[in-house]
XYZ file of C-alpha atoms in Angstrom:
711
model
C -55.254 104.610 14.521
C -57.279 106.057 16.713
C -57.159 109.629 17.604
C -59.291 111.805 19.688
C -60.637 113.879 16.482
C -61.251 110.912 14.256
C -65.126 110.314 13.394
C -65.828 112.608 16.338
C -69.064 113.768 17.200
C -67.298 117.197 19.284
C -68.683 120.605 18.281
C -68.361 123.579 19.917
C -67.574 122.429 23.205
C -70.494 120.366 23.776
C -70.991 118.521 26.928
C -71.915 114.768 26.707
C -73.206 112.842 29.537
C -75.187 113.756 32.535
C -72.201 115.334 33.990
C -69.122 117.472 32.708
C -66.120 115.400 31.831
C -63.270 114.386 34.635
C -60.422 115.662 32.485
C -59.942 117.210 29.173
C -56.193 115.956 28.665
C -55.170 114.940 25.645
C -52.823 111.617 25.145
C -49.138 111.638 25.511
C -46.329 110.713 23.369
C -46.322 107.346 25.522
C -50.325 107.240 25.433
C -50.003 107.047 21.084
C -47.413 104.118 21.511
C -49.238 102.819 23.845
C -52.009 102.637 21.485
C -50.858 101.618 18.506
C -50.034 98.733 20.697
C -53.070 97.563 21.684
C -54.574 98.195 17.844
C -51.381 95.609 16.684
C -52.756 93.086 19.647
C -56.271 93.342 18.550
C -55.542 92.889 15.187
C -53.018 89.577 15.742
C -56.217 88.407 17.667
C -58.463 88.179 14.605
C -60.825 91.028 15.952
C -61.098 92.223 12.192
C -62.757 90.761 9.228
C -61.726 90.328 5.880
C -63.039 92.960 3.085
C -64.327 89.528 1.277
C -66.457 88.451 4.582
C -67.645 92.417 4.920
C -68.640 92.164 1.082
C -70.698 88.648 1.747
C -72.532 90.336 4.902
C -73.705 92.960 3.047
C -75.016 90.643 0.273
C -76.603 88.284 2.932
C -78.695 91.599 4.349
C -79.369 92.413 0.875
C -80.940 88.769 0.248
C -82.954 88.435 3.327
C -84.612 92.389 3.003
C -85.685 91.041 -0.360
C -87.071 88.082 1.750
C -89.057 89.707 4.221
C -90.304 91.979 1.448
C -91.698 88.924 -0.370
C -92.897 87.490 2.872
C -94.940 90.285 3.782
C -96.608 90.325 0.088
C -97.738 86.864 0.751
C -99.410 87.969 3.787
C -101.123 90.691 2.664
C -102.599 88.590 -0.260
C -103.798 85.705 2.298
C -105.308 88.216 4.519
C -107.459 89.491 0.951
C -106.127 92.803 0.689
C -106.798 94.661 -2.435
C -104.243 94.799 -5.322
C -102.975 98.482 -4.636
C -102.372 97.284 -0.864
C -100.528 94.343 -1.844
C -98.212 96.345 -4.143
C -97.715 99.304 -1.149
C -96.889 95.948 1.561
C -93.424 96.481 2.790
C -91.000 95.355 5.433
C -87.759 96.510 6.210
C -84.439 94.717 7.334
C -82.183 97.023 10.001
C -79.230 96.065 12.012
C -77.862 96.701 15.512
C -75.251 95.579 17.676
C -72.034 95.024 17.322
C -72.303 94.874 13.752
C -74.097 98.380 13.421
C -71.660 99.851 16.186
C -68.561 98.703 13.501
C -67.145 96.430 16.529
C -68.055 92.610 15.031
C -65.489 90.139 14.345
C -65.057 87.405 11.614
C -67.960 84.837 12.088
C -69.669 87.322 14.439
C -73.661 86.740 14.121
C -75.675 90.003 13.006
C -78.558 91.487 14.767
C -81.264 92.597 12.629
C -84.614 93.446 13.147
C -87.550 92.931 10.186
C -90.246 95.894 10.886
C -93.517 95.054 9.849
C -97.133 96.201 9.146
C -99.854 95.758 11.975
C -101.549 92.814 9.886
C -98.767 90.817 10.051
C -98.475 89.407 13.058
C -95.697 87.843 15.387
C -97.124 84.174 15.822
C -99.085 83.603 12.847
C -96.791 85.535 10.074
C -93.669 85.671 11.386
C -93.040 82.657 13.405
C -95.350 80.606 10.772
C -95.269 81.672 7.304
C -91.750 83.577 7.317
C -90.295 80.457 9.492
C -91.671 78.278 6.442
C -90.369 80.283 3.327
C -86.781 80.320 5.215
C -86.958 76.364 5.967
C -87.424 76.280 2.193
C -84.527 78.342 1.290
C -81.386 76.214 0.366
C -79.270 78.997 1.834
C -80.483 78.706 5.173
C -79.600 76.518 7.590
C -79.860 75.544 11.539
C -83.173 77.685 11.699
C -84.206 77.972 15.302
C -87.281 79.835 16.290
C -87.272 81.151 19.814
C -90.700 82.622 20.020
C -91.426 82.578 23.845
C -87.661 84.520 24.293
C -88.114 87.552 26.206
C -87.527 89.168 23.503
C -88.638 86.564 20.752
C -85.683 85.595 17.868
C -85.351 83.862 14.810
C -81.653 82.371 14.646
C -80.345 80.912 11.693
C -77.221 81.160 9.126
C -77.969 82.617 5.679
C -75.148 81.402 3.019
C -72.990 80.884 6.263
C -73.127 84.366 8.097
C -75.144 83.953 11.312
C -78.431 85.998 11.949
C -80.415 86.848 14.880
C -83.780 88.109 13.466
C -86.052 90.029 15.756
C -89.776 91.328 14.834
C -91.256 94.738 15.223
C -94.962 94.399 14.341
C -95.687 98.626 14.305
C -99.352 100.017 14.478
C -98.576 101.094 10.745
C -100.867 99.686 7.550
C -98.088 100.495 5.061
C -94.207 100.849 6.502
C -92.548 103.666 4.499
C -89.079 102.434 3.070
C -87.481 106.211 4.985
C -89.307 105.004 8.278
C -87.375 106.707 11.382
C -87.271 104.195 13.795
C -85.595 106.838 16.367
C -89.040 108.665 16.607
C -91.201 107.519 19.655
C -94.033 107.899 17.340
C -93.365 104.186 16.155
C -93.988 103.108 19.746
C -97.232 104.044 19.446
C -99.635 101.517 20.056
C -97.469 98.322 19.681
C -97.387 95.183 22.363
C -94.124 94.695 25.025
C -92.134 92.510 22.674
C -92.047 95.258 19.835
C -90.930 97.679 22.214
C -88.103 95.399 23.453
C -87.212 94.435 20.202
C -87.249 97.963 18.366
C -84.886 99.062 21.987
C -81.779 97.249 20.262
C -81.456 99.632 17.314
C -82.911 102.826 19.074
C -80.323 102.203 21.800
C -77.263 101.377 19.381
C -77.954 104.802 17.010
C -78.504 106.605 20.586
C -75.071 105.037 21.946
C -73.225 106.773 18.510
C -74.784 110.264 18.891
C -73.585 110.516 22.969
C -70.017 109.557 22.614
C -67.357 112.303 21.411
C -65.082 110.250 19.149
C -66.632 107.096 17.604
C -63.227 105.436 16.499
C -62.033 105.816 19.915
C -65.100 104.114 21.215
C -64.906 101.555 18.886
C -61.341 100.162 19.689
C -61.716 100.585 23.241
C -65.305 98.717 22.970
C -63.487 96.055 21.277
C -60.779 95.511 23.422
C -63.259 95.223 26.597
C -65.189 92.576 24.772
C -62.289 90.764 24.060
C -61.090 91.158 27.888
C -64.414 90.107 29.097
C -64.859 86.954 26.597
C -61.424 85.749 28.229
C -62.101 86.287 31.619
C -65.416 84.313 31.246
C -67.552 87.415 31.901
C -69.339 88.152 28.772
C -72.590 86.248 28.825
C -76.164 88.164 29.674
C -77.567 84.608 29.652
C -75.115 83.590 32.323
C -75.946 86.543 34.804
C -72.957 88.805 33.340
C -72.734 91.730 30.955
C -73.672 91.024 27.312
C -72.935 93.173 24.309
C -74.837 96.012 24.715
C -73.777 96.395 28.477
C -70.049 96.578 27.644
C -70.918 99.210 25.049
C -72.862 101.435 27.726
C -70.147 100.959 30.114
C -67.380 102.234 27.476
C -69.344 105.012 26.179
C -69.794 106.542 29.979
C -65.926 106.195 30.104
C -65.537 107.947 26.942
C -67.919 110.568 27.853
C -65.908 111.293 31.151
C -62.860 111.388 29.061
C -63.470 112.906 25.731
C -59.936 113.294 24.854
C -58.104 110.205 25.727
C -57.239 107.538 23.180
C -58.199 104.047 23.733
C -55.077 103.139 25.837
C -55.882 105.570 28.234
C -59.879 104.733 28.246
C -58.892 101.139 28.907
C -57.132 102.129 31.975
C -59.823 104.750 33.149
C -62.712 102.105 32.300
C -61.198 99.926 35.311
C -60.320 103.094 37.507
C -63.825 104.134 37.171
C -66.216 100.983 38.027
C -63.678 99.415 40.233
C -64.656 102.791 42.500
C -68.301 102.808 41.312
C -71.279 102.961 44.120
C -73.381 100.316 42.616
C -76.334 100.003 42.342
C -76.323 103.573 41.075
C -77.127 103.317 37.644
C -74.720 104.089 34.441
C -76.647 106.504 32.405
C -75.151 108.426 29.374
C -78.216 110.617 29.312
C -81.366 111.946 31.520
C -83.987 109.704 31.913
C -86.755 110.756 29.573
C -90.638 110.322 30.536
C -92.077 110.140 27.177
C -95.446 111.063 26.085
C -96.752 107.453 25.195
C -96.787 106.098 28.974
C -94.481 103.525 28.654
C -92.666 102.527 31.698
C -89.167 103.736 32.143
C -86.672 102.633 34.681
C -87.065 104.503 37.550
C -86.679 102.794 41.386
C -88.556 105.820 43.223
C -91.522 103.949 41.700
C -91.207 100.926 40.596
C -90.049 98.173 43.631
C -88.787 95.755 40.968
C -86.156 98.425 39.968
C -84.825 98.458 43.430
C -83.682 95.172 43.617
C -81.395 95.480 40.350
C -77.820 95.016 41.452
C -75.763 97.037 38.500
C -78.127 99.097 36.244
C -76.994 100.124 33.195
C -79.842 102.302 31.780
C -80.309 101.941 28.412
C -80.419 106.120 26.261
C -83.326 105.573 24.457
C -87.039 105.739 25.229
C -88.244 104.037 27.451
C -84.957 103.637 29.434
C -84.621 100.212 30.633
C -82.272 98.303 32.707
C -80.041 96.567 30.336
C -78.098 94.397 32.961
C -81.377 92.798 34.880
C -79.934 89.379 34.755
C -76.927 90.498 36.927
C -76.915 88.211 40.314
C -75.163 88.520 43.416
C -72.577 85.738 42.625
C -71.879 87.051 39.140
C -71.759 91.025 40.549
C -69.006 89.663 42.697
C -67.035 88.161 40.179
C -67.304 90.878 38.001
C -65.984 93.372 40.402
C -63.259 91.065 41.105
C -62.249 91.080 37.716
C -62.604 95.106 37.403
C -60.222 95.320 40.520
C -57.880 92.483 38.521
C -57.970 94.843 35.710
C -57.056 98.183 37.392
C -54.117 96.272 39.217
C -52.617 95.171 35.943
C -53.343 98.609 34.150
C -51.311 100.476 37.095
C -48.752 97.731 36.414
C -48.447 98.764 32.537
C -48.086 102.469 33.865
C -45.049 100.999 35.521
C -43.866 98.603 32.491
C -44.216 95.598 34.858
C -47.345 94.433 32.698
C -48.276 94.371 29.035
C -51.351 93.748 27.201
C -50.806 90.133 27.077
C -51.003 90.145 30.845
C -54.682 92.250 30.710
C -56.042 89.696 28.153
C -54.576 86.652 30.214
C -57.556 83.814 29.632
C -58.954 82.787 32.798
C -58.421 79.272 34.190
C -61.925 79.012 35.104
C -61.209 75.032 35.636
C -58.345 75.539 37.975
C -60.336 78.450 39.778
C -62.600 76.145 42.010
C -62.740 72.827 43.711
C -66.082 71.883 42.857
C -68.111 72.337 40.176
C -71.883 71.244 38.983
C -71.741 69.521 35.657
C -75.272 69.876 33.285
C -74.874 67.359 30.540
C -77.603 67.213 27.911
C -78.387 65.089 24.805
C -81.042 65.014 22.059
C -81.257 62.206 19.057
C -80.827 64.766 16.050
C -79.279 67.870 15.267
C -82.344 70.161 15.341
C -83.397 68.598 18.416
C -80.037 69.024 20.115
C -79.665 73.135 18.852
C -83.332 73.613 20.193
C -82.698 71.839 23.428
C -79.411 73.357 23.933
C -80.448 76.901 23.717
C -83.544 76.111 26.303
C -81.282 74.576 28.864
C -78.624 77.149 27.984
C -80.996 80.127 28.913
C -82.120 78.401 32.313
C -79.168 77.552 33.988
C -78.793 81.371 35.010
C -81.981 80.171 37.201
C -80.160 77.299 38.723
C -77.908 79.718 39.874
C -80.811 82.040 41.078
C -81.794 79.274 43.251
C -78.795 78.353 44.531
C -78.195 81.711 45.788
C -81.614 82.180 47.268
C -81.350 79.042 49.123
C -78.237 79.108 50.609
C -79.115 82.731 51.764
C -76.490 84.115 49.566
C -73.354 81.760 51.192
C -72.823 80.034 47.886
C -71.241 81.653 45.162
C -71.858 80.238 42.053
C -69.833 81.013 38.687
C -71.195 79.759 35.484
C -69.053 79.302 32.696
C -70.936 80.651 29.740
C -69.682 78.439 26.813
C -70.477 75.013 26.422
C -67.997 71.908 25.973
C -68.805 68.982 23.603
C -67.691 65.184 24.214
C -66.785 64.588 20.267
C -67.113 60.690 21.197
C -70.831 61.421 22.002
C -72.975 62.328 19.211
C -75.254 65.439 20.271
C -74.157 66.070 23.598
C -72.848 69.224 25.044
C -71.897 70.146 28.817
C -72.362 73.298 30.991
C -70.270 74.055 33.786
C -70.724 75.860 37.005
C -68.117 76.858 39.715
C -69.269 76.613 43.484
C -67.468 78.157 46.205
C -68.342 79.360 49.661
C -68.357 83.288 49.334
C -65.348 85.070 51.125
C -65.761 85.819 55.101
C -68.797 83.489 55.520
C -68.169 81.440 58.541
C -69.921 78.191 59.894
C -70.588 80.393 63.089
C -74.270 79.624 63.231
C -73.845 75.779 63.156
C -74.694 74.817 59.912
C -72.344 73.011 58.345
C -74.300 71.754 55.288
C -76.495 73.294 52.205
C -78.693 70.877 51.124
C -78.848 71.748 47.448
C -80.965 68.727 46.261
C -84.072 70.249 46.325
C -82.624 72.984 44.759
C -81.336 70.802 42.093
C -84.861 69.469 41.837
C -86.579 72.062 41.742
C -84.673 73.396 39.036
C -85.575 70.502 36.958
C -89.292 70.537 37.766
C -89.841 74.383 37.578
C -87.487 75.516 34.795
C -86.423 72.633 32.493
C -89.245 70.591 32.205
C -91.217 73.747 31.135
C -90.382 73.382 27.902
C -93.176 72.689 25.773
C -91.181 71.695 22.560
C -89.870 68.744 24.379
C -89.038 65.747 22.337
C -87.757 61.971 23.107
C -84.450 61.620 23.508
C -83.785 65.337 25.116
C -82.292 64.269 28.035
C -80.445 66.530 30.833
C -78.221 65.346 34.061
C -76.686 67.469 36.721
C -73.998 65.658 38.497
C -70.835 67.344 40.906
C -67.579 66.870 39.661
C -64.175 68.357 41.683
C -61.248 69.957 39.661
C -59.675 66.505 38.844
C -62.213 64.928 37.801
C -63.089 67.586 35.383
C -63.779 65.467 31.927
C -60.703 65.620 29.414
C -62.935 67.157 26.598
C -63.250 70.585 28.147
C -59.486 70.941 27.583
C -57.415 71.813 24.683
C -56.306 68.348 22.878
C -58.308 66.717 25.249
C -55.516 66.140 27.842
C -56.199 67.451 31.391
C -52.867 69.406 32.243
C -51.394 67.910 35.377
C -50.214 71.210 36.772
C -51.556 74.417 36.404
C -51.255 75.533 32.962
C -49.398 78.908 33.078
C -47.863 81.208 35.236
C -51.136 83.722 35.550
C -51.048 87.344 37.098
C -52.058 86.095 40.341
C -49.220 83.891 40.693
C -46.645 86.200 39.705
C -47.619 88.506 42.256
C -45.822 86.444 45.132
C -46.751 87.003 48.495
C -47.402 90.782 47.572
C -50.837 92.578 47.300
C -52.900 90.728 44.786
C -56.156 90.870 43.152
C -58.886 89.835 45.137
C -61.424 87.214 43.964
C -62.354 85.354 41.254
C -59.055 84.792 39.105
C -58.304 82.172 41.868
C -61.145 81.908 44.548
C -60.337 78.722 45.521
C -57.504 80.285 47.320
C -60.255 81.641 49.533
C -61.293 78.090 50.713
C -60.126 74.699 50.407
C -62.575 72.635 49.594
C -63.079 68.220 50.424
C -65.758 66.323 48.553
C -67.268 63.055 49.510
C -69.880 60.966 48.728
C -71.685 59.800 51.626
C -73.580 56.508 51.635
C -76.360 55.873 53.963
C -75.692 52.463 55.035
C -72.313 52.893 56.768
C -69.903 50.978 54.580
C -66.679 51.987 54.528
C -65.135 54.171 52.529
C -61.918 54.310 49.934
C -59.372 57.207 50.018
C -57.778 57.716 46.795
C -53.963 58.648 47.087
C -52.863 62.373 46.475
C -56.629 63.678 46.219
C -59.129 64.830 48.802
C -62.194 63.382 47.277
C -63.451 60.194 49.409
C -65.647 57.769 47.901
C -68.262 55.274 49.311
C -67.639 52.548 47.376
C -71.201 51.413 47.203
C -71.932 54.582 45.608
C -69.354 54.518 43.043
C -71.304 54.370 40.301
C -72.837 58.018 40.661
C -69.755 59.055 39.115
C -70.272 57.287 35.806
C -70.691 59.953 33.105
C -74.208 61.212 32.781
C -75.072 59.695 29.638
C -75.261 56.268 31.461
C -77.578 57.326 33.958
C -80.160 58.660 31.277
C -83.612 56.457 31.552
C -85.391 55.850 27.867
C -89.414 55.054 27.505
C -90.357 57.696 30.044
C -93.567 59.256 29.277
C -92.512 62.703 30.433
C -89.016 64.536 30.207
C -86.268 62.230 31.626
C -83.868 63.797 33.827
C -80.946 62.662 36.170
C -79.003 64.485 38.995
C -76.721 63.499 41.568
C -78.067 64.836 44.590
C -75.669 67.511 46.740
C -75.166 68.753 49.884
C -72.405 71.238 50.530
C -70.731 70.941 53.913
C -68.713 74.077 55.190
C -66.051 73.993 58.106
C -65.112 77.007 59.898
C -62.488 79.188 57.988
C -59.949 81.744 59.541
C -61.415 85.044 58.405
C -58.327 87.162 59.484
C -56.426 85.162 56.393
C -59.098 85.807 53.932
C -58.316 88.115 51.258
C -55.252 89.244 53.696
C -53.800 91.538 50.944
C -54.928 94.913 50.367
C -58.539 95.071 51.250
C -60.631 93.821 53.866
C -64.404 93.900 54.513
C -65.550 97.477 53.673
C -68.309 99.462 55.679
C -71.409 97.858 56.027
C -74.544 98.163 53.541
C -77.954 97.409 54.347
C -79.592 93.550 53.550
C -83.083 92.377 53.749
C -83.704 88.613 54.654
C -80.658 88.078 56.563
C -78.316 88.607 53.430
C -74.900 87.603 54.922
C -72.857 90.947 55.306
C -70.012 89.369 53.315
C -71.593 90.976 50.059
C -70.583 94.336 51.155
C -67.474 93.583 49.862
C -68.599 93.817 46.398
C -69.633 97.335 47.310
C -65.930 98.878 47.986
C -65.502 102.228 49.210
C -64.328 104.727 47.557
C -61.942 105.979 50.288
C -60.526 102.223 50.521
C -58.661 102.591 47.049
C -54.731 103.282 47.563
C -53.615 106.239 45.826
C -50.722 105.451 43.183
C -47.577 106.749 44.604
C -45.663 109.723 43.151
C -48.307 110.693 41.169
C -48.490 114.149 39.162
C -50.067 117.200 40.047
C -52.829 116.468 36.773
C -53.254 112.871 38.428
C -54.259 114.076 41.952
C -56.646 116.312 40.127
C -57.908 113.831 37.882
C -58.427 111.501 41.410
C -60.084 114.479 43.027
C -62.491 114.796 39.835
C -63.039 111.676 39.696
C -63.828 110.965 43.529
C -66.353 114.254 43.331
C -68.239 112.698 40.315
C -68.694 109.461 41.995
C -69.693 110.999 45.412
C -72.274 113.353 43.346
C -73.549 110.528 41.298
C -74.125 108.355 44.860
C -75.623 111.096 46.580
C -78.039 111.960 43.482
C -78.994 108.696 42.627
C -79.898 107.541 46.193
C -82.225 110.482 46.223
C -83.960 110.061 42.943
C -82.850 109.646 39.120
C -83.008 112.418 36.968
C -86.074 112.077 34.758
C -86.545 114.287 31.423
C -90.727 114.903 31.323
C -92.487 116.424 28.088
C -94.693 118.157 30.560
C -92.037 119.317 32.936
C -93.599 117.024 36.038
C -90.292 115.246 36.917
C -88.096 116.210 39.514
C -86.518 115.034 42.467
C -88.362 112.792 44.528
C -88.231 111.726 48.476
C -88.768 108.133 47.622
C -85.231 106.457 48.209
C -84.067 103.337 46.721
C -81.259 102.865 49.507
C -80.348 99.676 50.905
C -81.774 95.679 50.197
C -80.307 95.901 46.523
C -78.728 92.695 47.285
C -81.943 90.572 48.007
C -82.554 87.918 45.672
C -86.632 88.805 44.363
C -88.701 85.879 44.356
C -90.126 86.903 40.724
C -86.577 85.537 39.655
C -86.931 82.217 41.088
C -89.784 79.824 39.307
C -92.391 78.249 41.254
C -93.137 74.312 41.239
C -95.850 73.650 38.855
C -98.334 72.858 42.186
C -97.041 75.901 44.403
C -95.389 73.468 46.605
C -91.923 73.335 47.929
C -90.345 70.020 46.488
C -89.430 67.404 49.031
C -85.569 66.533 49.730
C -84.439 63.772 47.273
C -84.631 59.872 49.106
C -82.035 58.968 51.596
C -80.937 56.027 49.319
C -79.123 58.645 46.905
C -75.708 59.524 47.401
C -75.101 62.819 49.084
C -72.209 64.864 47.764
C -70.800 66.916 50.172
C -68.299 70.148 49.741
C -66.155 70.269 52.997
C -64.632 73.558 53.202
C -61.749 73.792 55.387
C -59.477 76.667 56.613
C -58.055 78.969 54.301
C -54.824 77.926 52.996
C -52.347 79.870 51.165
C -51.566 78.375 48.145
C -47.627 78.924 46.971
C -46.804 80.575 43.745
């Protein structure tokens, strides 16, 4: 079981992090019991791999290491090097991420890094010769190269073990077997892709050196990863937080509570990040300026860094923001989930909730009235795997475009996973929940948000850019309401007639509840109609808020029926979308414990409703009958966060080898909610796309006044 001294880095009162700890208090007997219950829960959830699987992973890594060593010798021979250099040719395989941290589970992929010499290039040799060698090995399956990714990667399975393989091309003629990758000198003379590839290993190792107890950290991180996956907020690609982000957040909590057990750290996690003043950065140590001239995260000097919404800074040089993909919508959703977690942890302290309550799965398909469904198909397994990976990587751009084109008034919740219709070969569907952002009223007379052009731009400027497109790779974007969600997304292929289970929010009844994403449809009721242009009468379905123009009923067909064949360019289909917003009673919105907090600055007429995502620290209620130690901890917490806010708004601490760093008068207050143009891909010809032809059906979301849903 986790304990404060197990696998500890503590020595002689060493301080971890930029500030001192909030509390040095150790666990009470009840904390020991609750931590044991938590560890049993994680064990029962199947988060730990068997010894047999652990051994197989080690064998696979050994075989992969031998493969890359043979590869680099082949490359050296092909380039005409003499026999001595061929004999000395070497490459290394190292791991990072969840596997190196020790928090991976059964079936999880292994993040690996291949370190090669300067003459082994990324495009020609890594994605060329090594890819060829792997494709000819019978134990390698599902090989998929992604050379154009932000961090180029090859994904595959080696003897059934999933591998994500990156490549770092160092400026060395020979790679020594005992190379210390943590030394900044390995970054000398390398390209940006190599810097980003090396960053994973360097950050992972730095995290392990900056926390007081590795065992308590690992248990807490396992817990938070499971929680984030069940609450549908675990995906860097979708605009939420990924593995490294959650690791950095947990590590900071471990620094602030160095003697706490995992059950205490989970509670403090939600307490801290519910009150955190974003966009103040989360940092495990001061940012080092370094001596190589590489750009580090510094909003005082880098304009783009000021636009990051939830900066979580990596602790290894060059420090970067690991959460750059967070958008206004995903930020609000995560903050709502943090608040929910904090409320449940308070209830657990009063024995009114348990671990099952905290880990309840998000009822995503019960949470919204309206969804976008993105269907993809291909003709064979290899094409489908490549096409699916490409489309998944672009869905975040659709969310950003919708946010930007609606001035942040429409909240988008992408489901991180995908769903397959087993009756259709090589098919997957992605979903995105849609709702008007809380606090947005139609006071300006704008009742519709037409997103037809937005979806068309997404198709043309993002999806159709795929350079490896092949015939049969199809995409369809369509609107579905909650009652029309396809059955294949539900367990057993059957859509429940009523909510699948009594959630934490429903159990709260009419009392103060968690605000936001758990049941966002309560914030505004929706009404959907497909409006034709020919004025034909509409038929209204019984017990449904969906009105269908009979002349356009065909638009509700499965997307596969709308695919067109024989097109010389990529074929794609979309149901044109237009959002209709009715007035809403703002006094009824979130009528529980929290209202719209203090104003924060915006740019480009961003709506003030976004301020609800930055709760002030004084808006959080204190627990009743709090002990003196709890009160002291709260005061310390307020001082820490306030100090962070004041310090970060002036200048982020940066260590410089030449002593040149110091406070800057350049402030980056305000404007952080603005979507930046660089995140939105322009059209190929630089012009905006015209609206879809009027003959297409228009999908409208009609948001009526808030109606409180009974239990």
